[in-house]
mmCIF file of C-alpha atoms in Angstrom:
data_model
loop_
_atom_site.group_PDB
_atom_site.id
_atom_site.type_symbol
_atom_site.label_atom_id
_atom_site.label_comp_id
_atom_site.label_asym_id
_atom_site.label_seq_id
_atom_site.Cartn_x
_atom_site.Cartn_y
_atom_site.Cartn_z
ATOM 1 C CA MET A 223 85.557 102.525 80.472
ATOM 2 C CA HIS A 224 88.075 101.512 77.813
ATOM 3 C CA ARG A 225 87.491 104.819 76.039
ATOM 4 C CA LEU A 226 88.088 106.724 79.277
ATOM 5 C CA ILE A 227 91.421 105.197 80.245
ATOM 6 C CA THR A 228 92.816 105.539 76.715
ATOM 7 C CA GLN A 229 92.395 109.303 77.161
ATOM 8 C CA LEU A 230 94.543 109.477 80.291
ATOM 9 C CA VAL A 231 97.697 111.560 79.909
ATOM 10 C CA ILE A 232 99.892 111.686 83.012
ATOM 11 C CA TYR A 233 98.292 108.615 84.618
ATOM 12 C CA ARG A 234 98.317 106.523 81.455
ATOM 13 C CA ASN A 235 101.205 104.193 82.390
ATOM 14 C CA LEU A 236 98.913 101.717 84.113
ATOM 15 C CA GLU A 237 100.098 98.166 84.632
ATOM 16 C CA PRO A 238 98.577 95.907 81.929
ATOM 17 C CA ASP A 239 97.411 93.421 84.565
ATOM 18 C CA SER A 240 95.896 96.061 86.862
ATOM 19 C CA ILE A 241 92.239 95.743 87.785
ATOM 20 C CA LEU A 242 91.322 98.970 85.971
ATOM 21 C CA VAL A 243 92.953 97.940 82.689
ATOM 22 C CA GLN A 244 91.429 94.466 82.828
ATOM 23 C CA LEU A 245 87.959 95.847 83.567
ATOM 24 C CA ALA A 246 88.345 98.283 80.681
ATOM 25 C CA GLU A 247 89.087 95.338 78.398
ATOM 26 C CA ILE A 248 85.952 93.591 79.690
ATOM 27 C CA PHE A 249 83.848 96.637 78.822
ATOM 28 C CA ARG A 250 85.503 96.891 75.409
ATOM 29 C CA CYS A 251 84.442 93.321 74.685
ATOM 30 C CA PHE A 252 80.971 94.017 76.079
ATOM 31 C CA ALA A 253 80.525 97.020 73.770
ATOM 32 C CA SER A 254 81.523 94.981 70.719
ATOM 33 C CA ASP A 255 78.462 92.704 70.987
ATOM 34 C CA THR A 256 80.626 89.727 69.986
ATOM 35 C CA TYR A 257 81.314 88.498 73.487
ATOM 36 C CA HIS A 258 80.547 85.126 75.020
ATOM 37 C CA PRO A 259 78.513 85.725 78.198
ATOM 38 C CA GLU A 260 80.059 82.866 80.176
ATOM 39 C CA ALA A 261 83.592 84.000 79.379
ATOM 40 C CA LEU A 262 82.810 87.614 80.212
ATOM 41 C CA ILE A 263 81.188 86.629 83.515
ATOM 42 C CA ALA A 264 84.290 84.614 84.407
ATOM 43 C CA ASP A 265 86.490 87.608 83.581
ATOM 44 C CA CYS A 266 84.334 89.861 85.781
ATOM 45 C CA TYR A 267 84.566 87.482 88.709
ATOM 46 C CA THR A 268 88.336 87.230 88.279
ATOM 47 C CA GLN A 269 88.711 90.996 88.680
ATOM 48 C CA ILE A 270 86.281 91.077 91.593
ATOM 49 C CA HIS A 271 88.422 88.375 93.194
ATOM 50 C CA HIS A 272 91.532 90.533 92.758
ATOM 51 C CA LEU A 273 89.673 93.525 94.182
ATOM 52 C CA LEU A 274 88.578 91.543 97.234
ATOM 53 C CA ASP A 275 92.175 90.410 97.792
ATOM 54 C CA LEU A 276 93.313 94.035 97.710
ATOM 55 C CA ALA A 277 90.487 95.064 100.041
ATOM 56 C CA THR A 278 91.480 92.360 102.531
ATOM 57 C CA GLN A 279 95.133 93.393 102.376
ATOM 58 C CA TYR A 280 94.358 97.057 103.071
ATOM 59 C CA GLY A 281 91.138 96.867 105.055
ATOM 60 C CA PHE A 282 88.925 98.614 102.483
ATOM 61 C CA ASP A 283 85.215 98.852 103.227
ATOM 62 C CA GLN A 284 81.906 100.295 101.989
ATOM 63 C CA ASN A 285 82.713 101.187 98.357
ATOM 64 C CA LEU A 286 85.599 98.983 97.224
ATOM 65 C CA TRP A 287 85.587 100.471 93.708
ATOM 66 C CA HIS A 288 86.135 103.974 95.101
ATOM 67 C CA ASP A 289 88.825 102.740 97.477
ATOM 68 C CA TYR A 290 90.599 100.963 94.632
ATOM 69 C CA LEU A 291 90.662 104.075 92.431
ATOM 70 C CA ALA A 292 91.907 106.163 95.366
ATOM 71 C CA PHE A 293 94.616 103.566 96.016
ATOM 72 C CA LEU A 294 95.615 103.766 92.349
ATOM 73 C CA LEU A 295 96.010 107.549 92.587
ATOM 74 C CA ALA A 296 97.889 107.313 95.887
ATOM 75 C CA SER A 297 100.348 104.699 94.662
ATOM 76 C CA THR A 298 101.164 105.979 91.159
ATOM 77 C CA GLU A 299 104.673 107.410 91.022
ATOM 78 C CA MET A 300 105.444 109.700 88.090
ATOM 79 C CA PRO A 301 106.941 113.215 87.712
ATOM 80 C CA PHE A 302 103.727 115.060 88.644
ATOM 81 C CA SER A 303 103.032 113.104 91.854
ATOM 82 C CA LEU A 304 106.695 113.098 92.907
ATOM 83 C CA THR A 305 106.897 116.879 92.439
ATOM 84 C CA CYS A 306 103.723 117.402 94.472
ATOM 85 C CA GLU A 307 105.229 115.177 97.160
ATOM 86 C CA LYS A 308 108.132 117.612 97.557
ATOM 87 C CA ILE A 309 106.541 121.041 97.111
ATOM 88 C CA GLY A 310 102.795 120.546 96.743
ATOM 89 C CA ALA A 311 100.818 121.897 93.804
ATOM 90 C CA ARG A 312 102.507 124.760 91.965
ATOM 91 C CA GLU A 313 101.535 126.776 88.929
ATOM 92 C CA GLY A 314 102.350 125.085 85.637
ATOM 93 C CA SER A 315 100.904 123.733 82.417
ATOM 94 C CA VAL A 316 101.031 120.191 83.785
ATOM 95 C CA ASN A 317 98.160 121.112 86.118
ATOM 96 C CA ASN A 318 95.817 121.362 83.122
ATOM 97 C CA LEU A 319 96.808 117.850 82.052
ATOM 98 C CA ALA A 320 96.329 116.601 85.607
ATOM 99 C CA LYS A 321 92.839 118.120 85.792
ATOM 100 C CA HIS A 322 92.053 116.472 82.468
ATOM 101 C CA ASP A 323 92.929 113.109 84.027
ATOM 102 C CA PHE A 324 91.070 113.866 87.250
ATOM 103 C CA LYS A 325 87.931 114.596 85.231
ATOM 104 C CA ILE A 326 88.269 111.077 83.826
ATOM 105 C CA PHE A 327 88.758 109.637 87.321
ATOM 106 C CA LEU A 328 85.606 111.459 88.426
ATOM 107 C CA GLU A 329 83.716 109.654 85.648
ATOM 108 C CA LEU A 330 85.291 106.376 86.748
ATOM 109 C CA PHE A 331 84.213 107.027 90.344
ATOM 110 C CA ASN A 332 80.627 107.462 89.126
ATOM 111 C CA TYR A 333 80.769 104.708 86.519
ATOM 112 C CA ASP A 334 77.508 102.889 85.853
ATOM 113 C CA PHE A 335 78.007 99.123 86.000
ATOM 114 C CA GLY A 336 74.246 98.568 85.667
ATOM 115 C CA PRO A 337 74.017 97.750 81.931
ATOM 116 C CA LEU A 338 76.775 95.128 82.218
ATOM 117 C CA GLU A 339 75.193 93.537 85.286
ATOM 118 C CA LYS A 340 71.767 93.489 83.642
ATOM 119 C CA ALA A 341 73.049 91.920 80.434
ATOM 120 C CA LEU A 342 75.084 89.242 82.243
ATOM 121 C CA GLN A 343 72.591 88.818 85.108
ATOM 122 C CA ILE A 344 75.206 89.379 87.815
ATOM 123 C CA ASP A 345 75.302 91.733 90.794
ATOM 124 C CA CYS A 346 78.950 91.638 91.916
ATOM 125 C CA PHE A 347 79.611 95.296 91.075
ATOM 126 C CA SER A 348 76.582 96.406 93.071
ATOM 127 C CA THR A 349 77.837 94.297 95.963
ATOM 128 C CA ILE A 350 81.303 95.862 96.061
ATOM 129 C CA SER A 351 79.835 99.366 95.907
ATOM 130 C CA GLN A 352 77.913 98.707 99.150
ATOM 131 C CA TYR A 353 80.337 96.351 100.809
ATOM 132 C CA GLN A 354 80.339 95.467 104.484
ATOM 133 C CA ALA A 355 83.712 94.027 105.393
ATOM 134 C CA ILE A 356 84.082 91.494 108.177
ATOM 135 C CA LYS A 357 85.742 93.089 111.175
ATOM 136 C CA LYS A 358 89.397 92.144 111.210
ATOM 137 C CA ASP A 359 92.208 92.388 113.691
ATOM 138 C CA GLN A 360 94.395 95.388 112.893
ATOM 139 C CA LYS A 361 97.387 93.048 112.675
ATOM 140 C CA THR A 362 95.891 91.304 109.647
ATOM 141 C CA TYR A 363 95.987 94.327 107.332
ATOM 142 C CA ASN A 364 97.942 97.520 106.749
ATOM 143 C CA GLN A 365 95.939 99.907 108.915
ATOM 144 C CA SER A 366 98.070 102.976 108.206
ATOM 145 C CA VAL A 367 97.638 102.665 104.433
ATOM 146 C CA SER A 368 93.957 101.789 104.837
ATOM 147 C CA GLU A 369 93.139 104.957 106.759
ATOM 148 C CA LYS A 370 94.973 107.239 104.325
ATOM 149 C CA VAL A 371 93.450 105.707 101.211
ATOM 150 C CA ARG A 372 89.918 105.571 102.582
ATOM 151 C CA ASP A 373 90.091 109.232 103.610
ATOM 152 C CA LEU A 374 91.211 110.115 100.075
ATOM 153 C CA SER A 375 88.449 107.932 98.627
ATOM 154 C CA GLN A 376 85.773 109.691 100.649
ATOM 155 C CA SER A 377 87.042 113.165 99.780
ATOM 156 C CA ILE A 378 87.073 112.343 96.049
ATOM 157 C CA SER A 379 83.591 110.813 96.186
ATOM 158 C CA LYS A 380 82.308 114.159 97.536
ATOM 159 C CA ALA A 381 84.122 116.213 94.881
ATOM 160 C CA GLN A 382 81.929 118.167 92.478
ATOM 161 C CA ASP A 383 84.469 118.599 89.694
ATOM 162 C CA GLU A 384 88.063 117.963 88.620
ATOM 163 C CA GLN A 385 89.320 121.083 90.399
ATOM 164 C CA ALA A 386 88.188 119.667 93.741
ATOM 165 C CA ILE A 387 89.849 116.325 92.990
ATOM 166 C CA PHE A 388 93.030 118.134 91.939
ATOM 167 C CA GLN A 389 93.104 119.859 95.323
ATOM 168 C CA ASN A 390 92.363 116.655 97.246
ATOM 169 C CA VAL A 391 94.975 114.547 95.474
ATOM 170 C CA THR A 392 97.785 117.118 95.445
ATOM 171 C CA ASP A 393 97.177 117.823 99.146
ATOM 172 C CA PHE A 394 97.406 114.077 99.744
ATOM 173 C CA TYR A 395 100.730 113.879 97.903
ATOM 174 C CA ARG A 396 102.084 116.815 99.891
ATOM 175 C CA ASP A 397 100.909 115.535 103.275
ATOM 176 C CA HIS A 398 101.462 111.781 102.907
ATOM 177 C CA GLY A 399 103.670 111.260 99.870
ATOM 178 C CA VAL A 400 103.087 108.888 97.000
ATOM 179 C CA GLY A 401 103.708 105.266 96.183
ATOM 180 C CA LEU A 402 105.360 102.621 98.305
ATOM 181 C CA LEU A 403 107.471 105.044 100.343
ATOM 182 C CA GLY A 404 104.629 107.469 100.883
ATOM 183 C CA LEU A 405 102.029 105.001 102.070
ATOM 184 C CA ASN A 406 104.244 102.873 104.320
ATOM 185 C CA LYS A 407 106.605 103.729 107.154
ATOM 186 C CA ALA A 408 108.891 100.709 107.559
ATOM 187 C CA PHE A 409 110.561 98.381 105.073
ATOM 188 C CA ARG A 410 112.897 95.453 104.751
ATOM 189 C CA LEU A 411 115.121 94.760 101.785
ATOM 190 C CA LYS A 412 114.565 91.936 99.327
ATOM 191 C CA SER A 413 117.800 91.144 97.564
ATOM 192 C CA GLY A 414 118.978 88.285 95.429
ATOM 193 C CA ASP A 415 119.322 87.552 91.746
ATOM 194 C CA GLY A 416 116.676 90.092 90.725
ATOM 195 C CA PRO A 417 116.546 93.843 91.293
ATOM 196 C CA LEU A 418 116.586 95.260 94.810
ATOM 197 C CA GLU A 419 113.129 95.683 96.242
ATOM 198 C CA LEU A 420 111.804 97.387 99.351
ATOM 199 C CA ILE A 421 109.123 95.261 101.029
ATOM 200 C CA PRO A 422 106.714 97.119 103.365
ATOM 201 C CA ILE A 423 106.524 95.981 106.974
ATOM 202 C CA THR A 424 102.787 96.294 107.409
ATOM 203 C CA ASN A 425 102.476 95.703 111.157
ATOM 204 C CA THR A 426 104.806 97.507 113.534
ATOM 205 C CA VAL A 427 104.709 97.598 117.311
ATOM 206 C CA ASP A 428 102.703 100.527 118.688
ATOM 207 C CA VAL A 429 105.223 101.674 121.290
ATOM 208 C CA HIS A 430 106.343 105.172 122.259
ATOM 209 C CA LEU A 431 109.312 106.555 124.140
ATOM 210 C CA ASP A 432 107.146 107.402 127.156
ATOM 211 C CA ASP A 433 106.411 103.673 127.483
ATOM 212 C CA LEU A 434 110.094 103.010 128.229
ATOM 213 C CA ILE A 435 110.862 103.543 131.906
ATOM 214 C CA GLY A 436 114.217 105.071 132.763
ATOM 215 C CA TYR A 437 117.088 105.752 130.360
ATOM 216 C CA ALA A 438 116.260 109.462 130.487
ATOM 217 C CA MET A 439 119.707 110.582 129.346
ATOM 218 C CA GLN A 440 119.902 108.017 126.544
ATOM 219 C CA LYS A 441 116.401 108.811 125.310
ATOM 220 C CA ARG A 442 117.191 112.521 125.359
ATOM 221 C CA MET A 443 120.282 111.965 123.207
ATOM 222 C CA LEU A 444 118.282 109.774 120.838
ATOM 223 C CA VAL A 445 115.513 112.356 120.508
ATOM 224 C CA GLU A 446 117.914 115.290 120.085
ATOM 225 C CA ASN A 447 119.790 113.518 117.309
ATOM 226 C CA THR A 448 116.577 112.485 115.550
ATOM 227 C CA GLU A 449 115.033 115.954 115.923
ATOM 228 C CA SER A 450 118.111 117.499 114.345
ATOM 229 C CA PHE A 451 117.922 114.988 111.502
ATOM 230 C CA MET A 452 114.233 115.664 110.886
ATOM 231 C CA ALA A 453 114.883 119.410 110.843
ATOM 232 C CA GLY A 454 117.498 119.015 108.120
ATOM 233 C CA LYS A 455 120.378 119.895 110.429
ATOM 234 C CA LYS A 456 123.562 117.968 111.110
ATOM 235 C CA ALA A 457 122.960 114.619 112.784
ATOM 236 C CA ASN A 458 125.034 111.577 113.664
ATOM 237 C CA ASN A 459 124.837 107.911 112.895
ATOM 238 C CA LEU A 460 123.836 106.303 116.156
ATOM 239 C CA LEU A 461 124.684 103.098 118.021
ATOM 240 C CA LEU A 462 122.609 101.798 120.919
ATOM 241 C CA TYR A 463 124.524 99.168 122.846
ATOM 242 C CA GLY A 464 123.776 97.266 126.024
ATOM 243 C CA ASP A 465 122.601 93.979 127.449
ATOM 244 C CA SER A 466 119.891 91.932 125.815
ATOM 245 C CA GLY A 467 116.365 92.998 126.720
ATOM 246 C CA THR A 468 117.203 96.520 127.851
ATOM 247 C CA GLY A 469 115.062 98.242 125.204
ATOM 248 C CA LYS A 470 117.465 99.073 122.380
ATOM 249 C CA SER A 471 115.289 97.824 119.528
ATOM 250 C CA THR A 472 112.177 99.138 121.234
ATOM 251 C CA CYS A 473 113.690 102.626 121.237
ATOM 252 C CA ILE A 474 114.088 102.497 117.447
ATOM 253 C CA LYS A 475 110.494 101.329 117.009
ATOM 254 C CA ALA A 476 109.344 104.150 119.294
ATOM 255 C CA ILE A 477 111.291 106.687 117.244
ATOM 256 C CA LEU A 478 109.518 105.472 114.106
ATOM 257 C CA ASN A 479 106.108 105.912 115.743
ATOM 258 C CA GLU A 480 107.026 109.371 117.015
ATOM 259 C CA TYR A 481 108.294 110.753 113.721
ATOM 260 C CA HIS A 482 106.765 108.870 110.794
ATOM 261 C CA GLY A 483 104.049 111.522 110.543
ATOM 262 C CA ARG A 484 106.778 114.066 109.829
ATOM 263 C CA GLY A 485 108.237 111.990 107.010
ATOM 264 C CA LEU A 486 110.501 109.479 108.770
ATOM 265 C CA ARG A 487 110.898 106.070 107.151
ATOM 266 C CA ILE A 488 112.952 103.131 108.429
ATOM 267 C CA ILE A 489 114.596 100.459 106.292
ATOM 268 C CA GLU A 490 115.763 97.353 108.155
ATOM 269 C CA ILE A 491 118.844 95.732 106.671
ATOM 270 C CA TYR A 492 120.553 92.503 107.700
ATOM 271 C CA LYS A 493 124.254 91.774 107.788
ATOM 272 C CA HIS A 494 124.332 89.713 104.594
ATOM 273 C CA GLN A 495 122.774 92.661 102.717
ATOM 274 C CA PHE A 496 125.467 95.217 103.543
ATOM 275 C CA LYS A 497 126.947 94.826 100.081
ATOM 276 C CA ASP A 498 123.709 96.358 98.751
ATOM 277 C CA LEU A 499 123.843 99.435 101.000
ATOM 278 C CA ALA A 500 125.100 101.779 98.287
ATOM 279 C CA ALA A 501 122.335 100.627 95.930
ATOM 280 C CA VAL A 502 119.681 101.144 98.619
ATOM 281 C CA ILE A 503 120.872 104.686 99.249
ATOM 282 C CA SER A 504 120.706 105.397 95.515
ATOM 283 C CA LEU A 505 117.045 104.330 95.551
ATOM 284 C CA ILE A 506 116.035 106.728 98.312
ATOM 285 C CA LYS A 507 118.395 109.703 98.183
ATOM 286 C CA ASN A 508 116.130 111.900 96.015
ATOM 287 C CA ARG A 509 112.869 111.267 97.846
ATOM 288 C CA ASN A 510 111.182 113.775 100.124
ATOM 289 C CA TYR A 511 111.546 111.666 103.271
ATOM 290 C CA ARG A 512 114.082 111.124 106.009
ATOM 291 C CA PHE A 513 115.410 107.580 106.070
ATOM 292 C CA ILE A 514 116.964 105.673 108.937
ATOM 293 C CA ILE A 515 118.732 102.515 107.828
ATOM 294 C CA TYR A 516 118.271 100.245 110.817
ATOM 295 C CA MET A 517 120.603 97.393 111.730
ATOM 296 C CA ASP A 518 119.478 95.273 114.655
ATOM 297 C CA ASP A 519 121.837 93.209 116.797
ATOM 298 C CA LEU A 520 124.888 94.395 114.878
ATOM 299 C CA SER A 521 128.113 92.532 115.610
ATOM 300 C CA PHE A 522 130.832 90.682 113.730
ATOM 301 C CA GLU A 523 133.050 87.733 114.416
ATOM 302 C CA ASP A 524 136.723 88.249 113.632
ATOM 303 C CA PHE A 525 136.433 86.250 110.390
ATOM 304 C CA GLU A 526 133.470 88.242 109.020
ATOM 305 C CA ILE A 527 134.286 91.038 106.588
ATOM 306 C CA GLU A 528 130.828 92.531 105.904
ATOM 307 C CA TYR A 529 131.726 95.433 108.202
ATOM 308 C CA LYS A 530 133.968 96.794 105.439
ATOM 309 C CA TYR A 531 130.899 97.537 103.292
ATOM 310 C CA LEU A 532 129.368 99.364 106.229
ATOM 311 C CA LYS A 533 132.485 101.438 106.860
ATOM 312 C CA ALA A 534 132.655 102.480 103.220
ATOM 313 C CA VAL A 535 129.040 103.688 103.239
ATOM 314 C CA ILE A 536 129.188 105.521 106.557
ATOM 315 C CA GLU A 537 132.327 107.396 105.681
ATOM 316 C CA GLY A 538 135.126 107.143 103.199
ATOM 317 C CA GLY A 539 133.481 106.325 99.887
ATOM 318 C CA MET A 540 133.621 108.556 96.816
ATOM 319 C CA GLU A 541 129.916 109.388 97.086
ATOM 320 C CA ILE A 542 128.949 111.185 100.266
ATOM 321 C CA THR A 543 125.985 109.872 102.218
ATOM 322 C CA PRO A 544 122.872 111.952 101.398
ATOM 323 C CA ASP A 545 121.552 114.357 104.020
ATOM 324 C CA ASN A 546 118.268 112.421 104.228
ATOM 325 C CA VAL A 547 119.900 109.131 105.292
ATOM 326 C CA LEU A 548 121.231 108.059 108.697
ATOM 327 C CA ILE A 549 122.247 104.710 110.132
ATOM 328 C CA TYR A 550 120.919 103.577 113.510
ATOM 329 C CA ALA A 551 122.168 100.283 114.906
ATOM 330 C CA THR A 552 121.726 98.225 118.049
ATOM 331 C CA SER A 553 124.244 95.794 119.496
ATOM 332 C CA ASN A 554 125.070 93.859 122.617
ATOM 333 C CA ARG A 555 128.704 94.834 122.061
ATOM 334 C CA ARG A 556 130.225 98.254 122.579
ATOM 335 C CA HIS A 557 132.975 97.344 120.118
ATOM 336 C CA LEU A 558 131.171 95.724 117.248
ATOM 337 C CA ILE A 559 133.874 93.343 116.044
ATOM 338 C CA ARG A 560 134.984 90.465 118.227
ATOM 339 C CA GLU A 561 138.472 90.962 119.610
ATOM 340 C CA THR A 562 140.835 88.538 121.333
ATOM 341 C CA TRP A 563 143.923 89.002 123.481
ATOM 342 C CA THR A 564 146.045 88.217 120.462
ATOM 343 C CA ASP A 565 144.711 91.398 118.895
ATOM 344 C CA ARG A 566 146.518 93.347 121.621
ATOM 345 C CA LYS A 567 149.929 91.699 121.413
ATOM 346 C CA ASP A 568 151.823 92.091 118.207
ATOM 347 C CA ALA A 569 154.375 89.507 119.167
ATOM 348 C CA VAL A 570 151.847 86.717 119.428
ATOM 349 C CA ASN A 571 150.538 87.222 115.908
ATOM 350 C CA SER A 572 153.690 86.709 113.964
ATOM 351 C CA ASP A 573 151.816 86.066 110.701
ATOM 352 C CA ASP A 574 150.599 89.663 110.459
ATOM 353 C CA ILE A 575 153.417 92.064 109.692
ATOM 354 C CA HIS A 576 151.339 95.177 110.354
ATOM 355 C CA HIS A 577 149.232 93.768 113.131
ATOM 356 C CA SER A 578 148.487 97.124 114.747
ATOM 357 C CA ASP A 579 146.920 98.337 111.499
ATOM 358 C CA THR A 580 144.674 95.273 111.400
ATOM 359 C CA ALA A 581 143.583 95.827 114.993
ATOM 360 C CA GLU A 582 142.866 99.502 114.279
ATOM 361 C CA GLU A 583 140.693 98.557 111.310
ATOM 362 C CA LYS A 584 138.594 96.341 113.555
ATOM 363 C CA ILE A 585 137.977 98.921 116.261
ATOM 364 C CA SER A 586 137.497 101.855 113.895
ATOM 365 C CA LEU A 587 133.977 100.797 112.849
ATOM 366 C CA VAL A 588 132.423 101.901 116.129
ATOM 367 C CA SER A 589 134.058 105.302 115.713
ATOM 368 C CA ARG A 590 131.962 105.868 112.592
ATOM 369 C CA PHE A 591 128.914 106.210 114.850
ATOM 370 C CA GLY A 592 128.925 109.765 116.175
ATOM 371 C CA VAL A 593 126.575 108.968 119.065
#
């Protein structure tokens, strides 16, 4: 196994602590005949433990080794997979290198763990190749990712050669995408001292627009705007406002369920993260998906200034917002920033020389939403 993965070309940037790399190191030690059996058994069980954790997280079943390798292929972002995500497989010399790697993955799919198990008197690899997972509630694992990866795993396991795997994997990249953004449909932002990170939301509400009674005109406007966006045409940032409990957030969740199969992704951002909006857009602007940045329960008190970051991103900054990014927000307020009667009477606010300009700045945010 160690010999195989050292020959990888375009898939060679594997994480050092990945299960495949660690198993390869185990087999390298095993081949050297200088290993300590107890230590090697412990190392095997450690990797099986990691594999079982991954299987629980994504609902893998039957052959966990196959599912893991398929997951590795589905989640590896590099120039080849990202290009296939956008345009599918095209003619080029890189295809020969990809088929070289897929031939290696075919050997890994059919890898014989028998000699290692016999020498160490263990059977954990046989167990994971004929695994029967305990039935779990769909809310406990990422069902969407599980179904995609297991379908890819089964198609690769039936492949006769590297050409068949090449077709299966490149079709997967074209149809579903690759990596974090390809496998998942909704995200929240992790920000702080470290780098920005998109965290998948693994369980979303299974609701559709037909489940919402009434609001025919509003739903039609929402659908028309989203359809235009998905088709690559002009579309507007959108604000849903109304009383609490009237279905604003549910409409956004329904839109995600209606369109994620066509490449829609939603990123939920909170008020304190608005300063990171420009950085988030930089992360996603070149990907082959349509992104809705979703802000729930959007409103500001008169002393809060985070809305200025939002205004700059929606319109007015040096860098234009990419065509594959829109902002959808919900709010209980039609005018998002709290206003008082003093905002309407210049004479009362004697401290502000240009009070009308200040008031205009407050009310202009809502005008940045075209719908």
